[in-house]
PDB file of C-alpha atoms in Angstrom:
ATOM      1  CA  HIS O 128      -0.485  17.067   9.520  1.00 82.00           C
ATOM      2  CA  VAL O 129      -3.129  14.348   9.920  1.00 90.00           C
ATOM      3  CA  GLN O 130      -3.352  12.307  13.091  1.00 96.00           C
ATOM      4  CA  LEU O 131      -4.851   8.832  12.847  1.00 97.00           C
ATOM      5  CA  VAL O 132      -6.181   6.902  15.836  1.00 96.00           C
ATOM      6  CA  GLU O 133      -6.945   3.273  15.253  1.00 95.00           C
ATOM      7  CA  SER O 134      -9.178   0.893  17.188  1.00 94.00           C
ATOM      8  CA  GLY O 135     -10.898  -2.458  16.886  1.00 95.00           C
ATOM      9  CA  GLY O 136      -8.113  -5.017  16.902  1.00 94.00           C
ATOM     10  CA  GLY O 137      -8.153  -8.163  19.007  1.00 97.00           C
ATOM     11  CA  SER O 138      -8.159 -11.937  18.945  1.00 98.00           C
ATOM     12  CA  VAL O 139     -10.602 -14.003  16.928  1.00 98.00           C
ATOM     13  CA  GLU O 140     -11.009 -17.600  15.892  1.00 98.00           C
ATOM     14  CA  ASP O 141     -10.281 -18.882  12.410  1.00 98.00           C
ATOM     15  CA  GLY O 142     -13.220 -17.890  10.199  1.00 98.00           C
ATOM     16  CA  GLY O 143     -14.295 -15.033  12.440  1.00 98.00           C
ATOM     17  CA  SER O 144     -14.726 -11.325  11.750  1.00 98.00           C
ATOM     18  CA  LEU O 145     -13.364  -8.052  13.055  1.00 98.00           C
ATOM     19  CA  ARG O 146     -13.854  -4.414  12.099  1.00 98.00           C
ATOM     20  CA  LEU O 147     -11.050  -1.907  12.414  1.00 98.00           C
ATOM     21  CA  SER O 148     -11.723   1.816  12.685  1.00 98.00           C
ATOM     22  CA  CYS O 149      -9.374   4.723  12.049  1.00 98.00           C
ATOM     23  CA  ALA O 150     -10.406   8.194  13.167  1.00 97.00           C
ATOM     24  CA  ALA O 151      -8.688  11.067  11.388  1.00 96.00           C
ATOM     25  CA  SER O 152      -8.055  14.541  12.809  1.00 94.00           C
ATOM     26  CA  ALA O 153      -8.745  16.168   9.434  1.00 89.00           C
ATOM     27  CA  PRO O 154     -11.351  15.749   6.680  1.00 88.00           C
ATOM     28  CA  ILE O 155     -10.844  12.600   4.603  1.00 87.00           C
ATOM     29  CA  GLY O 156     -13.210  13.435   1.782  1.00 82.00           C
ATOM     30  CA  GLY O 157     -12.284  14.083  -1.824  1.00 80.00           C
ATOM     31  CA  SER O 158      -8.763  15.364  -1.187  1.00 86.00           C
ATOM     32  CA  THR O 159      -7.391  12.268   0.544  1.00 92.00           C
ATOM     33  CA  SER O 160      -6.458   8.709  -0.302  1.00 95.00           C
ATOM     34  CA  MET O 161      -6.379   6.189   2.510  1.00 96.00           C
ATOM     35  CA  GLY O 162      -5.139   2.679   3.043  1.00 97.00           C
ATOM     36  CA  TRP O 163      -4.823  -0.244   5.391  1.00 98.00           C
ATOM     37  CA  PHE O 164      -1.529  -2.060   5.843  1.00 98.00           C
ATOM     38  CA  ARG O 165      -0.341  -4.951   7.953  1.00 98.00           C
ATOM     39  CA  GLN O 166       2.971  -6.250   9.184  1.00 98.00           C
ATOM     40  CA  ALA O 167       3.594  -9.709  10.553  1.00 97.00           C
ATOM     41  CA  PRO O 168       6.705 -10.499  12.625  1.00 93.00           C
ATOM     42  CA  GLY O 169       9.741 -10.833  10.392  1.00 95.00           C
ATOM     43  CA  LYS O 170       7.897  -9.614   7.302  1.00 96.00           C
ATOM     44  CA  GLU O 171       7.676  -6.343   5.429  1.00 97.00           C
ATOM     45  CA  ARG O 172       4.688  -4.074   5.807  1.00 97.00           C
ATOM     46  CA  GLU O 173       2.195  -4.859   3.054  1.00 97.00           C
ATOM     47  CA  GLY O 174      -0.765  -2.946   1.708  1.00 97.00           C
ATOM     48  CA  VAL O 175      -4.045  -4.809   1.917  1.00 98.00           C
ATOM     49  CA  ALA O 176      -6.688  -2.251   0.949  1.00 98.00           C
ATOM     50  CA  ALA O 177      -6.964   1.328  -0.236  1.00 97.00           C
ATOM     51  CA  ILE O 178      -9.615   3.834  -1.170  1.00 96.00           C
ATOM     52  CA  ASP O 179      -8.823   6.685  -3.510  1.00 94.00           C
ATOM     53  CA  SER O 180     -10.083  10.254  -3.533  1.00 92.00           C
ATOM     54  CA  GLU O 181     -13.127   9.301  -5.602  1.00 92.00           C
ATOM     55  CA  GLY O 182     -14.072   6.420  -3.315  1.00 92.00           C
ATOM     56  CA  THR O 183     -12.851   3.622  -5.568  1.00 94.00           C
ATOM     57  CA  THR O 184     -11.507   0.680  -3.594  1.00 96.00           C
ATOM     58  CA  PHE O 185      -8.486  -1.528  -4.215  1.00 97.00           C
ATOM     59  CA  TYR O 186      -7.422  -4.771  -2.542  1.00 97.00           C
ATOM     60  CA  SER O 187      -4.463  -7.086  -2.415  1.00 97.00           C
ATOM     61  CA  ALA O 188      -5.051 -10.550  -3.801  1.00 97.00           C
ATOM     62  CA  SER O 189      -4.662 -12.075  -0.357  1.00 97.00           C
ATOM     63  CA  VAL O 190      -7.721 -10.296   1.093  1.00 98.00           C
ATOM     64  CA  LYS O 191      -9.928  -9.593  -1.921  1.00 97.00           C
ATOM     65  CA  GLY O 192     -13.409 -10.944  -1.331  1.00 98.00           C
ATOM     66  CA  ARG O 193     -12.901 -11.144   2.448  1.00 98.00           C
ATOM     67  CA  PHE O 194     -11.998  -7.590   3.492  1.00 98.00           C
ATOM     68  CA  THR O 195     -13.934  -4.399   2.761  1.00 98.00           C
ATOM     69  CA  ILE O 196     -12.536  -0.891   3.086  1.00 98.00           C
ATOM     70  CA  SER O 197     -14.925   2.005   3.527  1.00 97.00           C
ATOM     71  CA  LYS O 198     -14.985   5.507   4.923  1.00 95.00           C
ATOM     72  CA  ASP O 199     -17.431   7.915   6.514  1.00 94.00           C
ATOM     73  CA  ASN O 200     -16.579  11.427   5.354  1.00 92.00           C
ATOM     74  CA  VAL O 201     -18.849  13.002   7.974  1.00 93.00           C
ATOM     75  CA  LYS O 202     -17.166  11.182  10.859  1.00 95.00           C
ATOM     76  CA  ASN O 203     -13.736  11.364   9.180  1.00 95.00           C
ATOM     77  CA  THR O 204     -13.334   7.671   9.888  1.00 97.00           C
ATOM     78  CA  LEU O 205     -11.901   4.843   7.818  1.00 97.00           C
ATOM     79  CA  TYR O 206     -13.007   1.248   8.320  1.00 98.00           C
ATOM     80  CA  LEU O 207     -11.762  -2.208   7.464  1.00 98.00           C
ATOM     81  CA  GLN O 208     -14.312  -4.983   7.763  1.00 98.00           C
ATOM     82  CA  MET O 209     -12.484  -8.309   7.884  1.00 98.00           C
ATOM     83  CA  ASN O 210     -14.465 -11.496   7.339  1.00 98.00           C
ATOM     84  CA  SER O 211     -13.431 -15.143   7.002  1.00 98.00           C
ATOM     85  CA  LEU O 212     -10.246 -14.406   8.890  1.00 98.00           C
ATOM     86  CA  LYS O 213      -7.383 -16.878   8.638  1.00 98.00           C
ATOM     87  CA  PRO O 214      -4.352 -17.448  10.877  1.00 97.00           C
ATOM     88  CA  GLU O 215      -2.175 -15.931   8.139  1.00 97.00           C
ATOM     89  CA  ASP O 216      -4.050 -12.637   8.615  1.00 98.00           C
ATOM     90  CA  THR O 217      -2.402 -12.314  12.024  1.00 98.00           C
ATOM     91  CA  ALA O 218      -0.394  -9.082  12.046  1.00 98.00           C
ATOM     92  CA  MET O 219      -0.192  -5.537  13.310  1.00 98.00           C
ATOM     93  CA  TYR O 220      -2.602  -3.474  11.242  1.00 98.00           C
ATOM     94  CA  TYR O 221      -2.087   0.190  10.393  1.00 98.00           C
ATOM     95  CA  CYS O 222      -4.199   2.787   8.650  1.00 98.00           C
ATOM     96  CA  ALA O 223      -2.556   5.479   6.582  1.00 97.00           C
ATOM     97  CA  ALA O 224      -3.503   8.691   4.817  1.00 96.00           C
ATOM     98  CA  GLY O 225      -2.061  10.280   1.724  1.00 94.00           C
ATOM     99  CA  PRO O 226      -2.675  12.986  -0.847  1.00 92.00           C
ATOM    100  CA  GLU O 227      -5.438  13.094  -3.409  1.00 91.00           C
ATOM    101  CA  ARG O 228      -5.054  10.176  -5.813  1.00 87.00           C
ATOM    102  CA  THR O 229      -7.124   8.080  -8.167  1.00 87.00           C
ATOM    103  CA  GLN O 230      -6.574   4.614  -9.635  1.00 84.00           C
ATOM    104  CA  ILE O 231      -4.192   3.215  -7.058  1.00 87.00           C
ATOM    105  CA  ALA O 232      -2.196   0.614  -8.997  1.00 85.00           C
ATOM    106  CA  THR O 233      -0.258  -0.643  -5.999  1.00 90.00           C
ATOM    107  CA  ILE O 234      -0.900  -0.073  -2.286  1.00 94.00           C
ATOM    108  CA  ASP O 235       2.540   1.207  -1.401  1.00 94.00           C
ATOM    109  CA  THR O 236       3.751   2.554   1.931  1.00 94.00           C
ATOM    110  CA  ALA O 237       5.695   5.272   0.093  1.00 94.00           C
ATOM    111  CA  ASP O 238       2.460   6.927  -1.041  1.00 94.00           C
ATOM    112  CA  PHE O 239       1.081   7.442   2.464  1.00 96.00           C
ATOM    113  CA  PRO O 240       2.911   9.919   4.731  1.00 96.00           C
ATOM    114  CA  TYR O 241       0.552   9.728   7.730  1.00 96.00           C
ATOM    115  CA  TRP O 242       0.221   6.606   9.885  1.00 97.00           C
ATOM    116  CA  SER O 243      -1.701   5.301  12.846  1.00 97.00           C
ATOM    117  CA  GLN O 244      -0.123   3.661  15.863  1.00 95.00           C
ATOM    118  CA  GLY O 245      -1.226   0.180  14.809  1.00 96.00           C
ATOM    119  CA  THR O 246      -3.481  -2.419  16.342  1.00 97.00           C
ATOM    120  CA  GLN O 247      -2.844  -6.133  16.752  1.00 97.00           C
ATOM    121  CA  VAL O 248      -5.077  -8.690  15.033  1.00 98.00           C
ATOM    122  CA  THR O 249      -4.567 -12.306  16.055  1.00 98.00           C
ATOM    123  CA  VAL O 250      -6.387 -15.199  14.376  1.00 98.00           C
ATOM    124  CA  SER O 251      -6.081 -18.676  15.836  1.00 97.00           C
TER     125      SER O 251
END
């Protein structure tokens, strides 16, 4: 069972940047896929970025070119660098961990059994 502790949310102006961190209680190297999701009030949780077991990254169309997912296998920490933030990026953000996978076609909540508590990101 992997525990995920998230940090780094907050409020930022339109066009600003934030970096989210997600510390895992277990190694997140080659045997783990990881993702970032967000959920705005009244909307379904959506996948925004993922990194597979080989380190290949995947992004939703809404954040591609603005967000960067990365991980530090020594620190067992996942990151989401968010640049050029827009008001529509406002949501609760979650990190998630799943089994070894490559070529993530869709960033789907069903593929990630372990979740963080979430952190609020507000862009105004």
